[in-house]
Tab-separated table of C-alpha atoms in Angstrom:
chain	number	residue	atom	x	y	z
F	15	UNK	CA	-0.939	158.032	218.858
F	16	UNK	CA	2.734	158.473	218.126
F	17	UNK	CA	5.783	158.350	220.623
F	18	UNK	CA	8.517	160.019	220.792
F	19	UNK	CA	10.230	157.629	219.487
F	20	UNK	CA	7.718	157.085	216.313
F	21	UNK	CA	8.478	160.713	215.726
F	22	UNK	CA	11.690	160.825	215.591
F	23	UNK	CA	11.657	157.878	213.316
F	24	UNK	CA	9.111	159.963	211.026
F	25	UNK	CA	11.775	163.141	211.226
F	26	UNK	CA	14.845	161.467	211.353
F	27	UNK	CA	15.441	162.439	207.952
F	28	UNK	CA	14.187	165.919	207.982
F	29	UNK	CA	16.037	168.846	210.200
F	30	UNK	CA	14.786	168.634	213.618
F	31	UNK	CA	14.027	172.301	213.461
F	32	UNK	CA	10.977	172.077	211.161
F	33	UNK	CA	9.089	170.502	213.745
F	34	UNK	CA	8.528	173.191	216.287
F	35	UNK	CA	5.641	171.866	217.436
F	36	UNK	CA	6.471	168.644	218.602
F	37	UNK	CA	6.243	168.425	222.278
F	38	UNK	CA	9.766	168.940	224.666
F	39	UNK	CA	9.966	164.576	225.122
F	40	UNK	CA	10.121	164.155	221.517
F	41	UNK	CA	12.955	167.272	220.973
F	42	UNK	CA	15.124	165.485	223.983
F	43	UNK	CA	14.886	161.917	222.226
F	44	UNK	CA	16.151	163.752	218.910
F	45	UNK	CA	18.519	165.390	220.828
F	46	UNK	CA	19.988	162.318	222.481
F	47	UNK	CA	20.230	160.754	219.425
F	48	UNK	CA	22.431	162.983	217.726
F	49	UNK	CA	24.155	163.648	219.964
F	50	UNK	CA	25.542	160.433	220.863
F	51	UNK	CA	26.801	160.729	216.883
F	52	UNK	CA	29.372	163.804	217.931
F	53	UNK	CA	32.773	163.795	218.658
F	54	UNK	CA	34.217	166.647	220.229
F	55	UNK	CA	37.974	167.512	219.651
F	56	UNK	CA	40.259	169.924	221.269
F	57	UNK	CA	43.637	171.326	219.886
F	58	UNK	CA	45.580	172.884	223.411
F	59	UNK	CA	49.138	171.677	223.520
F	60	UNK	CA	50.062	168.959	226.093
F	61	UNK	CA	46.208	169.422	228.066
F	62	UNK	CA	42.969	167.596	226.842
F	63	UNK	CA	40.201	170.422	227.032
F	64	UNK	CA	37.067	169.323	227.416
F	65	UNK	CA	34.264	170.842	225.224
F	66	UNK	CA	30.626	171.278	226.146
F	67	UNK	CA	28.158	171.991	222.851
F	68	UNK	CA	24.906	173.139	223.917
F	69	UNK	CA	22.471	172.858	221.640
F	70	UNK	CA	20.964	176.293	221.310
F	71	UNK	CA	16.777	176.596	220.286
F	72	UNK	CA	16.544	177.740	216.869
F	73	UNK	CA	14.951	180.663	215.103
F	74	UNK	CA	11.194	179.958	216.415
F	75	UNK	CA	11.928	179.966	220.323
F	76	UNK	CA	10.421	182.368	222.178
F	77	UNK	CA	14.043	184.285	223.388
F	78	UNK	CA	15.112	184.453	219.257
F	79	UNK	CA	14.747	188.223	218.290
F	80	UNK	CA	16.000	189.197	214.614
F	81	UNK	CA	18.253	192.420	215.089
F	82	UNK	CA	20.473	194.266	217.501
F	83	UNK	CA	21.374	191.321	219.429
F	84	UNK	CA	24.724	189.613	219.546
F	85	UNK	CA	24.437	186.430	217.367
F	86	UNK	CA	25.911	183.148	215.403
F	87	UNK	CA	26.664	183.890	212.203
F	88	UNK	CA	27.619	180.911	209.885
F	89	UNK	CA	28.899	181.201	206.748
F	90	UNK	CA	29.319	179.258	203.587
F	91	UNK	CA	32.104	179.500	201.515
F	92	UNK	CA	35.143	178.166	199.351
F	93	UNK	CA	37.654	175.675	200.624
F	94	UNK	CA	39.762	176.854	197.716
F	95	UNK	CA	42.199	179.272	197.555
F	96	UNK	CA	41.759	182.716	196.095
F	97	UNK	CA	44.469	185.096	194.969
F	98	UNK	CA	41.746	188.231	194.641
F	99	UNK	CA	43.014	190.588	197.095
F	100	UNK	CA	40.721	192.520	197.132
F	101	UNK	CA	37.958	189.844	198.135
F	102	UNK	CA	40.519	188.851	200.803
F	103	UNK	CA	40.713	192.222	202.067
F	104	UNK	CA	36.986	192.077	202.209
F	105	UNK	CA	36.881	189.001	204.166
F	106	UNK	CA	39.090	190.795	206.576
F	107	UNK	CA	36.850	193.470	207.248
F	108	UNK	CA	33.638	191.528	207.550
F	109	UNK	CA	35.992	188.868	210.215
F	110	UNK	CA	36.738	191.806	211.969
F	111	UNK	CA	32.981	193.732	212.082
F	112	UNK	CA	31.909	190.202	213.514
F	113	UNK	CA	34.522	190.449	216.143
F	114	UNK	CA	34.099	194.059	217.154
F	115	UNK	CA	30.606	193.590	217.175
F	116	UNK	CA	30.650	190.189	219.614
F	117	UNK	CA	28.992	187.919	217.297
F	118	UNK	CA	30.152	184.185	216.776
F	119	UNK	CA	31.459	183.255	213.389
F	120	UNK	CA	30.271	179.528	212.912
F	121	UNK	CA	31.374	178.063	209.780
F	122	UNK	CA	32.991	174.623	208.412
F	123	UNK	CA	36.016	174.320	210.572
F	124	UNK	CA	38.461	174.186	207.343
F	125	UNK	CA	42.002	175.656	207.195
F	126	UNK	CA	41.964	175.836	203.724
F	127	UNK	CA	40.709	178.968	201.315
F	128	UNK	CA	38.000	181.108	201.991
F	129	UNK	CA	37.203	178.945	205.626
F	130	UNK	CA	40.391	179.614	206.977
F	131	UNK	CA	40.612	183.807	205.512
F	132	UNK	CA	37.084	183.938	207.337
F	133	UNK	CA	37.856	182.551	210.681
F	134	UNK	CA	41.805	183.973	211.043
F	135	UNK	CA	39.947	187.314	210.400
F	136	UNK	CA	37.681	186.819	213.332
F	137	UNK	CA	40.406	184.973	215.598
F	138	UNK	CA	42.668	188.005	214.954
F	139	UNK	CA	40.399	190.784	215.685
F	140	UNK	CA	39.740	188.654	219.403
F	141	UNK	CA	36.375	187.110	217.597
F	142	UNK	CA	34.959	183.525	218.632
F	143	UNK	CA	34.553	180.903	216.246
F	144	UNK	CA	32.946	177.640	216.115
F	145	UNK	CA	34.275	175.510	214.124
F	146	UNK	CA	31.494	172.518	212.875
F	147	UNK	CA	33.523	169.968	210.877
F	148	UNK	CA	33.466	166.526	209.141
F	149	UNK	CA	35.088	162.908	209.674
F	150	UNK	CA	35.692	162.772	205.903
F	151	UNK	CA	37.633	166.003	205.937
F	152	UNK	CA	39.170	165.782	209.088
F	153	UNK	CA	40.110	162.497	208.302
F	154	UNK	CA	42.408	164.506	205.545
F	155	UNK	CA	43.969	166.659	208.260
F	156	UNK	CA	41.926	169.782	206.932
F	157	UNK	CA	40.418	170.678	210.631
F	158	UNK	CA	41.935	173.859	211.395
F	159	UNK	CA	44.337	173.637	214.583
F	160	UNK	CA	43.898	177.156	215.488
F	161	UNK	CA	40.117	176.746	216.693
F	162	UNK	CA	39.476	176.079	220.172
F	163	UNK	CA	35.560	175.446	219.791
F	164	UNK	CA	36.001	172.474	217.339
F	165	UNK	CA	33.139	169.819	216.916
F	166	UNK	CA	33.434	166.431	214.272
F	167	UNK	CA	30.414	165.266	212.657
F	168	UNK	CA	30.095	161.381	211.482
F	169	UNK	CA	28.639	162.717	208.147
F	170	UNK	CA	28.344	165.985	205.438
F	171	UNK	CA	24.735	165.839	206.376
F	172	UNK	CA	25.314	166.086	210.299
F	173	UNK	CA	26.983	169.011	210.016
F	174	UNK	CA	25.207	170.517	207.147
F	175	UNK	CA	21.893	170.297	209.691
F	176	UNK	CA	23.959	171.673	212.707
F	177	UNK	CA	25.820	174.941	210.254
F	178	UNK	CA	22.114	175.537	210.301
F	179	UNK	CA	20.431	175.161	213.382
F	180	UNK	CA	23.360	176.831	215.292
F	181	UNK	CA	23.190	179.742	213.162
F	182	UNK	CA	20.984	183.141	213.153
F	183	UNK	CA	22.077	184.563	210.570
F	184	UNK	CA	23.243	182.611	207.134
F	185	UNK	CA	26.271	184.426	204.682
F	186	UNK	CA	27.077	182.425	201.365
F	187	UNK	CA	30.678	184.315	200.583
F	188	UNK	CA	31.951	183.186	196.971
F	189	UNK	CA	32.026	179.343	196.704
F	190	UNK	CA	31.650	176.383	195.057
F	191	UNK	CA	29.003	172.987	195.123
F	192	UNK	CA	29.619	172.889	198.897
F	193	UNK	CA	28.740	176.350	199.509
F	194	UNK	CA	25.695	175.778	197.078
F	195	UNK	CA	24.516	172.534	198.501
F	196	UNK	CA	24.527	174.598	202.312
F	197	UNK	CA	22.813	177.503	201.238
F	198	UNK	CA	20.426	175.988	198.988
F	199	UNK	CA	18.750	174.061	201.807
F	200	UNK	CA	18.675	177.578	203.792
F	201	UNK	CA	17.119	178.775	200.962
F	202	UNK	CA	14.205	176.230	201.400
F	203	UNK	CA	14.087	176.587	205.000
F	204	UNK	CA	13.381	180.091	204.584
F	205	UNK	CA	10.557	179.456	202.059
F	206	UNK	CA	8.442	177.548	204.771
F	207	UNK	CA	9.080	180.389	207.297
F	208	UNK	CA	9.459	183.744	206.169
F	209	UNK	CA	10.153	185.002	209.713
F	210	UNK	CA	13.371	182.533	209.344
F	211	UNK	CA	16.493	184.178	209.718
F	212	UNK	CA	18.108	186.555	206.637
F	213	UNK	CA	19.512	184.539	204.041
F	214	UNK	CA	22.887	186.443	202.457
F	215	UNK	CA	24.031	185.946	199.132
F	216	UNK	CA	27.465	188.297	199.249
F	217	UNK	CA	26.968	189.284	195.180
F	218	UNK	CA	31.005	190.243	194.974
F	219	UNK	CA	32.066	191.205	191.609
F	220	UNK	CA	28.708	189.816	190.358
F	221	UNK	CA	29.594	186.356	191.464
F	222	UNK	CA	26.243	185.044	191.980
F	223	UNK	CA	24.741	187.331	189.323
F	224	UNK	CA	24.276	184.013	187.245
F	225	UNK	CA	22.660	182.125	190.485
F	226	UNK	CA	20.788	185.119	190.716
F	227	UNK	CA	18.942	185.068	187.031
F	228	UNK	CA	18.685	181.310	187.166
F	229	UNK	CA	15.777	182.223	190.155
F	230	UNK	CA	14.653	184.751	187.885
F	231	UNK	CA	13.660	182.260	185.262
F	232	UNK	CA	12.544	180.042	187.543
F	233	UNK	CA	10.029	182.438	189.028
F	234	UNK	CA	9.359	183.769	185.490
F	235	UNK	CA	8.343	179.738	184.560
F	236	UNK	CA	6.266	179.407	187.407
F	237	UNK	CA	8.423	177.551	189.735
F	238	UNK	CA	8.276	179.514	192.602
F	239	UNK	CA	5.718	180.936	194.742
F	240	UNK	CA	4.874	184.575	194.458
F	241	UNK	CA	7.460	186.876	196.080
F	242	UNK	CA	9.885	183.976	196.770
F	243	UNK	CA	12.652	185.873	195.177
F	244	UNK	CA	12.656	188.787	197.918
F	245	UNK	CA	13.275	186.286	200.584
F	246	UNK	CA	17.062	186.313	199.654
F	247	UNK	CA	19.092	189.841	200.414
F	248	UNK	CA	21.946	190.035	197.756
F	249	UNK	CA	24.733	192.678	198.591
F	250	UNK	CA	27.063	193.598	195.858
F	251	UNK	CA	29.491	195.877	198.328
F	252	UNK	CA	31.182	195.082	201.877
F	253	UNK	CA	29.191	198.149	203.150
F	254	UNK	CA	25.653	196.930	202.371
F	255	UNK	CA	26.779	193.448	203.478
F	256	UNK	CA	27.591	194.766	206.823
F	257	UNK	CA	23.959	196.582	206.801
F	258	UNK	CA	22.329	193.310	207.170
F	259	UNK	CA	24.142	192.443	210.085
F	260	UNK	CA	22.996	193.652	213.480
């Protein structure tokens, strides 16, 4: 027999959210776990806000229905700078369609690059954003000030796991090995569940073209399973990005 704690021992390395169907006990011991590993932070001049994170059922629970519903939204992308305007201009749009459409940008909590164009588009347009960072970068001062939903992970791989489970909906915009290191696991995660959540791969200027034929080849050698490749939507335009979004 196994208790809840022997199973979150067993898991504590895997995302809790391949394990649907451990019973409610063992999903609260997990849950208490991490979060006593959280920080919260709040940027309000002169008054300490306090934040509340509630930890949301993922893709698999019963109320989760893909389409026409207002949902989280996290995306992956560069914590450089770019000086393509027209990708920025881009980014503006698709921060605003998340806005006007009430949907919850959730990304990396960065004010630097790509991070920050994504989230000041939101924030502009009236949009909420949840900002999921990192002790290592916040340590650095990157954390962006302008966020009022702002939570601090211990670890990359804390808030790797909660980019995830707090999303519905995953966007890689143009990026580099973090981008690839988030959306690669997403990747696998929607492998082992095709009714997981769309995966995005925004194919801008043929960015990912290259990312794109690598998978090719590997499902040409035999290192994927049959139809794996048409698990992964990849839009080349702003308008048939914003068609996969509710």
């Amino acid at each position: 027999l196994y208790t809840s704690d022997r199973i979150f021992k067993l898991t504590s390395e895997i995302p809790a959210f391949c394990f649907s169907l451990f019973d409610r006990r063992a999903r609260g011991t997990r849950n208490s776990q991490a979060k006593s590993s959280e920080s919260t932070l709040g940027f309000d001049k002169g008054k300490q806000q306090s934040k509340t994170f509630i930890k949301r059922e993922l893709w698999y629970h019963k109320e989760y229905q893909p389409g026409g519903k207002i949902m989280n939204v996290t995306i992956f992308c560069a914590h450089r700078e770019s000086n393509d305007e027209k990708l920025l201009a881009i980014i503006r749009e698709l921060g605003a369609y998340l806005a006007k459409h009430n949907h919850t940008l959730v990304y990396g909590a960065s004010k630097i690059g790509l991070m920050k164009e994504i989230a000041d588009a939101v924030l502009d347009n009236g949009g909420k954003v949840k900002g999921l960072g990192c002790k290592i970068y916040h340590q650095n001062n990157e954390t962006y000030e302008r966020l009022t939903d702002v939570t601090i992970y211990d670890t990359i791989s804390e808030r790797r796991t909660q980019l995830i489970q707090q999303g519905e909906l995953y966007i890689a915009l143009p990026g580099g090995i973090g981008t690839l290191d988030e959306i690669t696991e997403v990747m696998e995660l929607k492998r082992c569940a095709k009714d997981f959540p769309k995966v995005v791969f925004f194919n801008y200027d043929h960015f990912y073209e290259t990312f794109k034929s690598f998978l090719t080849e590997l499902d040409q050698k035999g290192y994927l399973k049959e139809n794996d490749l048409s698990l992964y939507d990849f839009p080349e335009t702003l308008e048939e990005l914003l068609a996969l979004i509710p």
